[in-house]
Short mmCIF file of N, CA and C in Angstrom, two decimals:
data_model
loop_
_atom_site.label_atom_id
_atom_site.label_comp_id
_atom_site.label_asym_id
_atom_site.label_seq_id
_atom_site.Cartn_x
_atom_site.Cartn_y
_atom_site.Cartn_z
N UNK A 1 0.45 -0.39 0.00
CA UNK A 1 0.00 0.00 0.00
C UNK A 1 0.63 0.55 0.00
N UNK A 2 0.96 1.39 -1.63
CA UNK A 2 2.14 1.34 -0.90
C UNK A 2 2.51 2.61 -0.40
N UNK A 3 1.95 1.70 0.13
CA UNK A 3 2.39 2.25 0.45
C UNK A 3 3.19 3.44 0.48
N UNK A 4 3.20 4.97 0.57
CA UNK A 4 4.12 6.10 0.63
C UNK A 4 3.53 7.10 1.59
N UNK A 5 4.10 7.16 2.74
CA UNK A 5 3.54 8.00 3.78
C UNK A 5 4.38 9.25 3.93
N UNK A 6 3.85 10.15 4.64
CA UNK A 6 4.57 11.38 4.96
C UNK A 6 5.89 11.06 5.64
N UNK A 7 6.66 12.05 5.71
CA UNK A 7 8.00 11.86 6.21
C UNK A 7 8.33 12.81 7.33
N UNK A 8 7.48 13.02 8.22
CA UNK A 8 7.84 13.89 9.30
C UNK A 8 8.37 13.07 10.47
N UNK A 9 9.11 13.72 11.33
CA UNK A 9 9.65 12.98 12.47
C UNK A 9 8.50 12.40 13.29
N UNK A 10 8.77 11.28 13.91
CA UNK A 10 7.78 10.66 14.76
C UNK A 10 8.48 10.07 15.96
N UNK A 11 7.72 9.57 16.89
CA UNK A 11 8.28 9.10 18.13
C UNK A 11 8.65 7.63 18.12
N UNK A 12 8.72 7.02 16.96
CA UNK A 12 9.06 5.61 16.91
C UNK A 12 10.48 5.41 17.42
N UNK A 13 10.70 4.37 18.20
CA UNK A 13 12.04 4.13 18.72
C UNK A 13 12.99 3.61 17.65
N UNK A 14 14.16 3.41 17.98
CA UNK A 14 15.29 2.89 17.19
C UNK A 14 15.59 3.71 15.96
N UNK A 15 15.77 3.12 14.80
CA UNK A 15 16.41 3.76 13.66
C UNK A 15 15.52 4.68 12.84
N UNK A 16 14.26 4.80 13.15
CA UNK A 16 13.37 5.58 12.30
C UNK A 16 13.79 7.03 12.28
N UNK A 17 13.73 7.62 11.11
CA UNK A 17 14.06 9.03 10.98
C UNK A 17 13.36 9.56 9.74
N UNK A 18 13.14 10.87 9.68
CA UNK A 18 12.44 11.42 8.53
C UNK A 18 13.29 11.36 7.27
N UNK A 19 12.62 11.41 6.14
CA UNK A 19 13.28 11.44 4.86
C UNK A 19 14.01 12.75 4.68
N UNK A 20 15.13 12.74 4.03
CA UNK A 20 15.82 14.00 3.78
C UNK A 20 15.12 14.76 2.67
N UNK A 21 14.14 14.16 2.02
CA UNK A 21 13.38 14.84 0.98
C UNK A 21 12.09 15.42 1.54
N UNK A 22 11.79 15.15 2.83
CA UNK A 22 10.59 15.67 3.43
C UNK A 22 9.35 14.84 3.12
N UNK A 23 9.48 13.72 2.48
CA UNK A 23 8.33 12.86 2.19
C UNK A 23 8.80 11.43 2.00
N UNK A 24 7.85 10.50 2.14
CA UNK A 24 8.24 9.10 1.98
C UNK A 24 7.05 8.22 1.72
N UNK A 25 7.34 7.02 1.88
CA UNK A 25 6.43 5.94 1.60
C UNK A 25 5.55 5.60 2.80
N UNK A 26 4.46 4.83 2.51
CA UNK A 26 3.68 4.33 3.59
C UNK A 26 3.05 3.01 3.30
N UNK A 27 2.44 3.26 3.07
CA UNK A 27 1.89 2.37 2.94
C UNK A 27 1.41 1.83 3.79
N UNK A 28 1.19 0.58 6.59
CA UNK A 28 0.47 -0.52 6.43
C UNK A 28 0.58 -1.53 7.54
N UNK A 29 -1.74 -4.32 13.88
CA UNK A 29 -1.38 -5.73 14.24
C UNK A 29 -2.31 -6.67 13.54
N UNK A 30 -2.30 -7.56 13.51
CA UNK A 30 -2.76 -8.66 12.69
C UNK A 30 -4.07 -9.20 13.21
N UNK A 31 -4.75 -10.02 12.44
CA UNK A 31 -5.85 -10.92 12.77
C UNK A 31 -6.99 -10.32 13.59
N UNK A 32 -7.54 -9.20 13.19
CA UNK A 32 -8.69 -8.62 13.85
C UNK A 32 -9.85 -8.66 12.87
N UNK A 33 -10.32 -9.81 12.54
CA UNK A 33 -11.30 -10.03 11.48
C UNK A 33 -12.52 -9.12 11.50
N UNK A 34 -13.25 -8.97 12.59
CA UNK A 34 -14.49 -8.20 12.54
C UNK A 34 -14.28 -6.76 12.08
N UNK A 35 -13.23 -6.12 12.50
CA UNK A 35 -13.02 -4.73 12.14
C UNK A 35 -12.75 -4.57 10.65
N UNK A 36 -11.94 -5.44 10.07
CA UNK A 36 -11.66 -5.33 8.64
C UNK A 36 -12.89 -5.67 7.83
N UNK A 37 -13.68 -6.60 8.29
CA UNK A 37 -14.91 -6.93 7.57
C UNK A 37 -15.81 -5.72 7.52
N UNK A 38 -15.81 -4.93 8.58
CA UNK A 38 -16.64 -3.72 8.60
C UNK A 38 -16.13 -2.69 7.61
N UNK A 39 -14.85 -2.76 7.25
CA UNK A 39 -14.29 -1.80 6.31
C UNK A 39 -14.67 -2.13 4.88
N UNK A 40 -15.09 -3.34 4.61
CA UNK A 40 -15.45 -3.74 3.25
C UNK A 40 -16.71 -3.02 2.82
N UNK A 41 -16.69 -2.51 1.58
CA UNK A 41 -17.88 -1.83 1.07
C UNK A 41 -18.80 -2.80 0.36
N UNK A 42 -18.32 -4.02 0.11
CA UNK A 42 -19.13 -5.06 -0.50
C UNK A 42 -18.88 -6.33 0.29
N UNK A 43 -19.92 -6.91 0.85
CA UNK A 43 -19.76 -8.06 1.74
C UNK A 43 -19.42 -9.35 1.01
N UNK A 44 -19.48 -9.36 -0.32
CA UNK A 44 -19.15 -10.57 -1.06
C UNK A 44 -17.72 -10.97 -0.81
N UNK A 45 -17.47 -12.27 -0.75
CA UNK A 45 -16.13 -12.79 -0.54
C UNK A 45 -15.25 -12.49 -1.75
N UNK A 46 -13.97 -12.29 -1.48
CA UNK A 46 -13.03 -12.06 -2.57
C UNK A 46 -12.91 -13.30 -3.44
N UNK A 47 -13.36 -14.45 -2.95
CA UNK A 47 -13.28 -15.68 -3.73
C UNK A 47 -14.45 -15.85 -4.69
N UNK A 48 -15.50 -15.01 -4.62
CA UNK A 48 -16.62 -15.13 -5.54
C UNK A 48 -16.16 -14.70 -6.92
N UNK A 49 -16.19 -15.64 -7.87
CA UNK A 49 -15.71 -15.35 -9.22
C UNK A 49 -16.50 -14.22 -9.84
N UNK A 50 -15.80 -13.32 -10.51
CA UNK A 50 -16.44 -12.21 -11.20
C UNK A 50 -16.89 -11.11 -10.26
N UNK A 51 -16.63 -11.24 -9.00
CA UNK A 51 -17.07 -10.24 -8.04
C UNK A 51 -15.89 -9.36 -7.67
N UNK A 52 -16.21 -8.12 -7.35
CA UNK A 52 -15.21 -7.20 -6.84
C UNK A 52 -15.54 -6.87 -5.40
N UNK A 53 -14.59 -6.29 -4.73
CA UNK A 53 -14.80 -5.90 -3.35
C UNK A 53 -13.96 -4.67 -3.09
N UNK A 54 -14.53 -3.69 -2.45
CA UNK A 54 -13.81 -2.48 -2.12
C UNK A 54 -13.56 -2.40 -0.62
N UNK A 55 -12.37 -1.99 -0.24
CA UNK A 55 -12.02 -1.80 1.16
C UNK A 55 -11.35 -0.44 1.27
N UNK A 56 -11.81 0.38 2.20
CA UNK A 56 -11.19 1.67 2.45
C UNK A 56 -10.58 1.66 3.85
N UNK A 57 -9.30 1.96 3.92
CA UNK A 57 -8.58 1.95 5.18
C UNK A 57 -7.76 3.22 5.32
N UNK A 58 -7.44 3.57 6.55
CA UNK A 58 -6.55 4.69 6.83
C UNK A 58 -5.24 4.12 7.35
N UNK A 59 -4.13 4.57 6.79
CA UNK A 59 -2.81 4.13 7.23
C UNK A 59 -2.09 5.26 7.94
N UNK A 60 -1.55 4.96 9.11
CA UNK A 60 -0.77 5.95 9.88
C UNK A 60 0.66 5.45 9.99
N UNK A 61 1.57 6.27 9.50
CA UNK A 61 2.99 5.91 9.50
C UNK A 61 3.46 5.61 10.92
N UNK A 62 4.07 4.44 11.11
CA UNK A 62 4.57 4.03 12.42
C UNK A 62 6.09 4.10 12.48
N UNK A 63 6.75 3.70 11.40
CA UNK A 63 8.21 3.71 11.34
C UNK A 63 8.66 3.91 9.91
N UNK A 64 9.79 4.56 9.74
CA UNK A 64 10.43 4.60 8.43
C UNK A 64 11.91 4.89 8.62
N UNK A 65 12.70 4.28 7.77
CA UNK A 65 14.14 4.47 7.79
C UNK A 65 14.61 4.68 6.36
N UNK A 66 15.44 5.70 6.17
CA UNK A 66 16.00 5.99 4.85
C UNK A 66 17.40 5.42 4.77
N UNK A 67 17.72 4.90 3.58
CA UNK A 67 19.05 4.39 3.28
C UNK A 67 19.53 5.12 2.03
N UNK A 68 20.07 6.33 2.18
CA UNK A 68 20.49 7.11 1.00
C UNK A 68 21.80 6.59 0.41
N UNK A 69 21.90 6.72 -0.89
CA UNK A 69 23.13 6.37 -1.59
C UNK A 69 24.23 7.37 -1.22
N UNK A 70 23.86 8.64 -1.10
CA UNK A 70 24.79 9.71 -0.74
C UNK A 70 24.38 10.30 0.60
N UNK A 71 24.73 9.67 1.72
CA UNK A 71 24.30 10.19 3.02
C UNK A 71 24.63 11.67 3.16
N UNK A 72 23.61 12.46 3.50
CA UNK A 72 23.79 13.90 3.65
C UNK A 72 23.84 14.66 2.35
N UNK A 73 23.80 13.96 1.22
CA UNK A 73 23.90 14.61 -0.08
C UNK A 73 22.57 14.67 -0.79
N UNK A 74 22.64 14.95 -2.05
CA UNK A 74 21.45 15.08 -2.90
C UNK A 74 20.77 13.73 -3.10
N UNK A 75 19.46 13.74 -3.35
CA UNK A 75 18.78 12.49 -3.68
C UNK A 75 19.45 11.81 -4.87
N UNK A 76 19.45 10.48 -4.87
CA UNK A 76 20.13 9.73 -5.93
C UNK A 76 19.35 8.47 -6.28
N UNK A 77 19.53 8.03 -7.51
CA UNK A 77 18.96 6.74 -7.91
C UNK A 77 19.51 5.68 -6.96
N UNK A 78 18.62 4.83 -6.45
CA UNK A 78 19.02 3.79 -5.52
C UNK A 78 18.74 4.11 -4.06
N UNK A 79 18.38 5.38 -3.75
CA UNK A 79 17.97 5.70 -2.38
C UNK A 79 16.82 4.77 -2.03
N UNK A 80 16.80 4.29 -0.79
CA UNK A 80 15.77 3.33 -0.39
C UNK A 80 15.13 3.75 0.92
N UNK A 81 13.84 3.53 1.02
CA UNK A 81 13.10 3.80 2.25
C UNK A 81 12.38 2.52 2.65
N UNK A 82 12.47 2.16 3.92
CA UNK A 82 11.75 1.02 4.48
C UNK A 82 10.75 1.60 5.46
N UNK A 83 9.50 1.12 5.40
CA UNK A 83 8.46 1.73 6.23
C UNK A 83 7.45 0.71 6.72
N UNK A 84 6.69 1.13 7.73
CA UNK A 84 5.59 0.35 8.29
C UNK A 84 4.51 1.33 8.70
N UNK A 85 3.28 1.01 8.36
CA UNK A 85 2.12 1.82 8.75
C UNK A 85 1.10 0.92 9.43
N UNK A 86 0.35 1.48 10.34
CA UNK A 86 -0.74 0.77 10.99
C UNK A 86 -2.02 1.12 10.26
N UNK A 87 -2.86 0.13 9.99
CA UNK A 87 -4.10 0.32 9.23
C UNK A 87 -5.31 0.33 10.17
N UNK A 88 -6.25 1.25 9.86
CA UNK A 88 -7.47 1.41 10.64
C UNK A 88 -8.67 1.40 9.72
N UNK A 89 -9.81 0.88 10.21
CA UNK A 89 -11.04 0.89 9.43
C UNK A 89 -11.78 2.21 9.63
N UNK A 90 -12.98 2.31 9.05
CA UNK A 90 -13.75 3.56 9.12
C UNK A 90 -14.17 3.93 10.53
N UNK A 91 -14.17 2.96 11.45
CA UNK A 91 -14.51 3.21 12.86
C UNK A 91 -13.26 3.46 13.70
N UNK A 92 -12.12 3.65 13.05
CA UNK A 92 -10.84 3.90 13.68
C UNK A 92 -10.36 2.72 14.54
N UNK A 93 -10.76 1.51 14.15
CA UNK A 93 -10.27 0.30 14.81
C UNK A 93 -9.07 -0.23 14.04
N UNK A 94 -8.03 -0.61 14.76
CA UNK A 94 -6.84 -1.15 14.13
C UNK A 94 -7.16 -2.50 13.51
N UNK A 95 -6.84 -2.64 12.20
CA UNK A 95 -7.18 -3.87 11.48
C UNK A 95 -6.00 -4.52 10.77
N UNK A 96 -4.83 -3.92 10.83
CA UNK A 96 -3.70 -4.52 10.15
C UNK A 96 -2.53 -3.57 10.05
N UNK A 97 -1.65 -3.89 9.14
CA UNK A 97 -0.48 -3.04 8.92
C UNK A 97 0.06 -3.23 7.52
N UNK A 98 0.88 -2.28 7.11
CA UNK A 98 1.62 -2.42 5.86
C UNK A 98 3.10 -2.42 6.19
N UNK A 99 3.86 -3.02 5.33
CA UNK A 99 5.31 -2.97 5.43
C UNK A 99 5.86 -3.03 4.02
N UNK A 100 6.87 -2.21 3.75
CA UNK A 100 7.41 -2.24 2.40
C UNK A 100 8.67 -1.43 2.22
N UNK A 101 9.10 -1.39 0.97
CA UNK A 101 10.27 -0.61 0.59
C UNK A 101 9.97 0.16 -0.68
N UNK A 102 10.60 1.31 -0.80
CA UNK A 102 10.55 2.10 -2.04
C UNK A 102 11.98 2.44 -2.42
N UNK A 103 12.28 2.29 -3.70
CA UNK A 103 13.62 2.58 -4.21
C UNK A 103 13.51 3.66 -5.28
N UNK A 104 14.27 4.73 -5.11
CA UNK A 104 14.27 5.82 -6.09
C UNK A 104 14.86 5.32 -7.40
N UNK A 105 14.13 5.54 -8.49
CA UNK A 105 14.59 5.13 -9.82
C UNK A 105 14.96 6.31 -10.69
N UNK A 106 14.46 7.51 -10.30
CA UNK A 106 14.73 8.72 -11.07
C UNK A 106 14.70 9.91 -10.13
N UNK A 107 15.63 10.86 -10.29
CA UNK A 107 15.63 12.05 -9.44
C UNK A 107 15.23 13.32 -10.19
N UNK A 108 15.20 13.30 -11.53
CA UNK A 108 14.77 14.48 -12.26
C UNK A 108 13.24 14.49 -12.40
N UNK A 109 12.69 15.61 -12.83
CA UNK A 109 11.24 15.75 -13.05
C UNK A 109 10.41 15.32 -11.85
N UNK A 110 10.84 15.68 -10.64
CA UNK A 110 10.07 15.38 -9.43
C UNK A 110 10.37 14.04 -8.81
N UNK A 111 11.14 13.22 -9.50
CA UNK A 111 11.52 11.93 -8.96
C UNK A 111 10.49 10.84 -9.21
N UNK A 112 10.94 9.61 -9.12
CA UNK A 112 10.08 8.44 -9.25
C UNK A 112 10.68 7.35 -8.37
N UNK A 113 9.80 6.53 -7.82
CA UNK A 113 10.27 5.41 -7.02
C UNK A 113 9.40 4.19 -7.27
N UNK A 114 10.02 3.03 -7.19
CA UNK A 114 9.36 1.73 -7.32
C UNK A 114 9.13 1.21 -5.91
N UNK A 115 7.88 0.87 -5.60
CA UNK A 115 7.54 0.41 -4.25
C UNK A 115 6.95 -0.99 -4.27
N UNK A 116 7.31 -1.77 -3.27
CA UNK A 116 6.76 -3.10 -3.06
C UNK A 116 6.27 -3.13 -1.62
N UNK A 117 4.96 -3.41 -1.43
CA UNK A 117 4.35 -3.32 -0.11
C UNK A 117 3.46 -4.52 0.14
N UNK A 118 3.45 -5.00 1.38
CA UNK A 118 2.55 -6.05 1.80
C UNK A 118 1.57 -5.47 2.80
N UNK A 119 0.27 -5.68 2.53
CA UNK A 119 -0.80 -5.29 3.44
C UNK A 119 -1.20 -6.53 4.22
N UNK A 120 -1.00 -6.54 5.53
CA UNK A 120 -1.43 -7.65 6.37
C UNK A 120 -2.78 -7.29 6.94
N UNK A 121 -3.79 -8.07 6.57
CA UNK A 121 -5.18 -7.80 6.94
C UNK A 121 -5.80 -9.05 7.55
N UNK A 122 -6.91 -8.91 8.23
CA UNK A 122 -7.60 -10.10 8.70
C UNK A 122 -7.92 -10.99 7.50
N UNK A 123 -7.58 -12.23 7.58
CA UNK A 123 -7.87 -13.17 6.50
C UNK A 123 -6.73 -13.39 5.54
N UNK A 124 -5.66 -12.60 5.62
CA UNK A 124 -4.54 -12.83 4.71
C UNK A 124 -3.74 -11.58 4.44
N UNK A 125 -2.92 -11.68 3.41
CA UNK A 125 -2.05 -10.57 3.00
C UNK A 125 -2.31 -10.23 1.54
N UNK A 126 -2.10 -8.96 1.21
CA UNK A 126 -2.14 -8.50 -0.18
C UNK A 126 -0.75 -8.02 -0.56
N UNK A 127 -0.28 -8.41 -1.72
CA UNK A 127 0.99 -7.93 -2.27
C UNK A 127 0.69 -6.85 -3.28
N UNK A 128 1.36 -5.71 -3.14
CA UNK A 128 1.09 -4.55 -3.98
C UNK A 128 2.42 -3.97 -4.45
N UNK A 129 2.46 -3.52 -5.71
CA UNK A 129 3.68 -2.87 -6.18
C UNK A 129 3.35 -1.89 -7.30
N UNK A 130 4.28 -0.97 -7.51
CA UNK A 130 4.12 -0.02 -8.59
C UNK A 130 4.99 1.21 -8.40
N UNK A 131 4.82 2.15 -9.32
CA UNK A 131 5.60 3.38 -9.32
C UNK A 131 4.83 4.49 -8.59
N UNK A 132 5.62 5.37 -7.98
CA UNK A 132 5.10 6.61 -7.40
C UNK A 132 5.92 7.72 -8.03
N UNK A 133 5.22 8.68 -8.61
CA UNK A 133 5.89 9.79 -9.29
C UNK A 133 5.75 11.06 -8.47
N UNK A 134 6.79 11.88 -8.47
CA UNK A 134 6.74 13.18 -7.80
C UNK A 134 7.07 13.15 -6.32
N UNK A 135 7.70 12.10 -5.84
CA UNK A 135 7.99 12.00 -4.41
C UNK A 135 9.05 13.00 -3.94
N UNK A 136 9.77 13.63 -4.86
CA UNK A 136 10.78 14.62 -4.48
C UNK A 136 10.26 16.06 -4.56
N UNK A 137 9.02 16.23 -4.99
CA UNK A 137 8.42 17.57 -5.08
C UNK A 137 8.03 18.02 -3.68
N UNK A 138 8.38 19.27 -3.30
CA UNK A 138 8.00 19.76 -1.98
C UNK A 138 6.47 19.74 -1.79
N UNK A 139 6.06 19.54 -0.56
CA UNK A 139 4.63 19.51 -0.25
C UNK A 139 4.19 18.12 0.15
N UNK A 140 2.87 17.93 0.26
CA UNK A 140 2.36 16.62 0.67
C UNK A 140 2.77 15.54 -0.35
N UNK A 141 2.97 14.33 0.13
CA UNK A 141 3.29 13.24 -0.80
C UNK A 141 2.18 13.08 -1.84
N UNK A 142 2.53 12.70 -3.05
CA UNK A 142 1.54 12.60 -4.13
C UNK A 142 0.61 11.39 -3.95
N UNK A 143 -0.56 11.50 -4.56
CA UNK A 143 -1.46 10.35 -4.65
C UNK A 143 -0.83 9.36 -5.63
N UNK A 144 -1.23 8.10 -5.54
CA UNK A 144 -0.72 7.11 -6.47
C UNK A 144 -1.69 5.95 -6.59
N UNK A 145 -1.52 5.18 -7.65
CA UNK A 145 -2.26 3.95 -7.88
C UNK A 145 -1.24 2.85 -8.14
N UNK A 146 -1.33 1.76 -7.39
CA UNK A 146 -0.44 0.62 -7.57
C UNK A 146 -1.26 -0.63 -7.78
N UNK A 147 -0.65 -1.63 -8.39
CA UNK A 147 -1.35 -2.87 -8.70
C UNK A 147 -1.25 -3.91 -7.60
N UNK A 148 -2.35 -4.64 -7.40
CA UNK A 148 -2.34 -5.80 -6.51
C UNK A 148 -1.83 -6.97 -7.34
N UNK A 149 -0.75 -7.58 -6.88
CA UNK A 149 -0.11 -8.64 -7.66
C UNK A 149 -0.39 -10.04 -7.11
N UNK A 150 -1.08 -10.13 -5.98
CA UNK A 150 -1.40 -11.43 -5.41
C UNK A 150 -1.71 -11.30 -3.93
N UNK A 151 -1.82 -12.44 -3.29
CA UNK A 151 -2.11 -12.42 -1.87
C UNK A 151 -2.12 -13.82 -1.29
N UNK A 152 -2.51 -13.89 -0.01
CA UNK A 152 -2.59 -15.16 0.69
C UNK A 152 -3.96 -15.27 1.36
N UNK A 153 -4.30 -16.47 1.78
CA UNK A 153 -5.55 -16.69 2.50
C UNK A 153 -6.75 -16.23 1.70
N UNK A 154 -7.59 -15.43 2.30
CA UNK A 154 -8.78 -14.89 1.66
C UNK A 154 -8.45 -14.12 0.38
N UNK A 155 -7.22 -13.63 0.27
CA UNK A 155 -6.81 -12.82 -0.88
C UNK A 155 -5.97 -13.60 -1.89
N UNK A 156 -5.95 -14.93 -1.76
CA UNK A 156 -5.21 -15.78 -2.69
C UNK A 156 -5.61 -15.45 -4.13
N UNK A 157 -4.64 -15.24 -4.98
CA UNK A 157 -4.82 -14.90 -6.40
C UNK A 157 -5.55 -13.57 -6.63
N UNK A 158 -5.52 -12.70 -5.65
CA UNK A 158 -6.18 -11.40 -5.80
C UNK A 158 -5.51 -10.56 -6.87
N UNK A 159 -6.30 -9.75 -7.52
CA UNK A 159 -5.84 -8.75 -8.48
C UNK A 159 -6.64 -7.49 -8.20
N UNK A 160 -6.22 -6.40 -8.79
CA UNK A 160 -6.92 -5.14 -8.60
C UNK A 160 -5.92 -4.03 -8.41
N UNK A 161 -6.33 -3.01 -7.66
CA UNK A 161 -5.46 -1.86 -7.47
C UNK A 161 -5.68 -1.23 -6.10
N UNK A 162 -4.71 -0.43 -5.71
CA UNK A 162 -4.79 0.35 -4.48
C UNK A 162 -4.56 1.80 -4.87
N UNK A 163 -5.48 2.67 -4.47
CA UNK A 163 -5.32 4.11 -4.67
C UNK A 163 -5.02 4.72 -3.31
N UNK A 164 -4.02 5.60 -3.24
CA UNK A 164 -3.64 6.24 -1.98
C UNK A 164 -3.67 7.74 -2.11
N UNK A 165 -4.24 8.39 -1.10
CA UNK A 165 -4.27 9.85 -1.00
C UNK A 165 -3.75 10.24 0.37
N UNK A 166 -2.91 11.28 0.43
CA UNK A 166 -2.48 11.82 1.71
C UNK A 166 -3.62 12.67 2.26
N UNK A 167 -4.05 12.38 3.49
CA UNK A 167 -5.17 13.12 4.08
C UNK A 167 -4.74 13.95 5.28
N UNK A 168 -3.55 13.74 5.79
CA UNK A 168 -2.97 14.52 6.89
C UNK A 168 -1.50 14.11 6.98
N UNK A 169 -0.68 14.90 7.67
CA UNK A 169 0.72 14.51 7.82
C UNK A 169 0.82 13.11 8.45
N UNK A 170 1.55 12.23 7.80
CA UNK A 170 1.73 10.87 8.30
C UNK A 170 0.54 9.96 8.11
N UNK A 171 -0.47 10.41 7.37
CA UNK A 171 -1.71 9.64 7.23
C UNK A 171 -2.16 9.58 5.78
N UNK A 172 -2.52 8.38 5.34
CA UNK A 172 -3.04 8.17 3.98
C UNK A 172 -4.34 7.39 4.03
N UNK A 173 -5.19 7.66 3.04
CA UNK A 173 -6.39 6.86 2.82
C UNK A 173 -6.07 5.90 1.69
N UNK A 174 -6.27 4.59 1.94
CA UNK A 174 -6.04 3.56 0.94
C UNK A 174 -7.39 3.02 0.49
N UNK A 175 -7.65 3.10 -0.80
CA UNK A 175 -8.87 2.53 -1.38
C UNK A 175 -8.44 1.30 -2.16
N UNK A 176 -8.80 0.13 -1.65
CA UNK A 176 -8.39 -1.14 -2.23
C UNK A 176 -9.54 -1.66 -3.08
N UNK A 177 -9.27 -1.85 -4.36
CA UNK A 177 -10.28 -2.37 -5.30
C UNK A 177 -9.85 -3.77 -5.69
N UNK A 178 -10.48 -4.78 -5.04
CA UNK A 178 -10.14 -6.17 -5.30
C UNK A 178 -10.93 -6.71 -6.45
N UNK A 179 -10.27 -7.44 -7.33
CA UNK A 179 -10.92 -8.12 -8.45
C UNK A 179 -10.51 -9.58 -8.37
N UNK A 180 -11.39 -10.46 -8.79
CA UNK A 180 -11.05 -11.89 -8.80
C UNK A 180 -11.41 -12.44 -10.16
#
């Protein structure tokens, strides 16, 4: 989900620190089935052939660590960010988390990064990946759409997309459109 969350300092312990670009990835505890079920906009199972299912969640950045190619220097191709976000349903109940990495692939024209994120949700995991453009532009992190490439459990063989919008510092709304 992917993940790309704001990059402001937070109180997470150990190595977490803000991005030197002022923005980052996001994207995403486990096994709280009832709350995630309440987040679904369509009660049909993801396993029903030909059926879609929408899930809207809020992700709050919990940790992020930057691994720059040029520590203290300008952004560079290969800069990497590792992050974790906690996911909440529409009732603000914790329903899961995301974890992932984003690697800068381009630094000109606002930058671009390739992200790979896992959404851990009640019933299984979703694997998501794709490009995020404009992550080096000052201001709130950009919205993005990434593809669902698979999953486990209830989300086995899932396809679809995840749309992310920054709704507050360190917070994104993830709209998951599952297709089977």
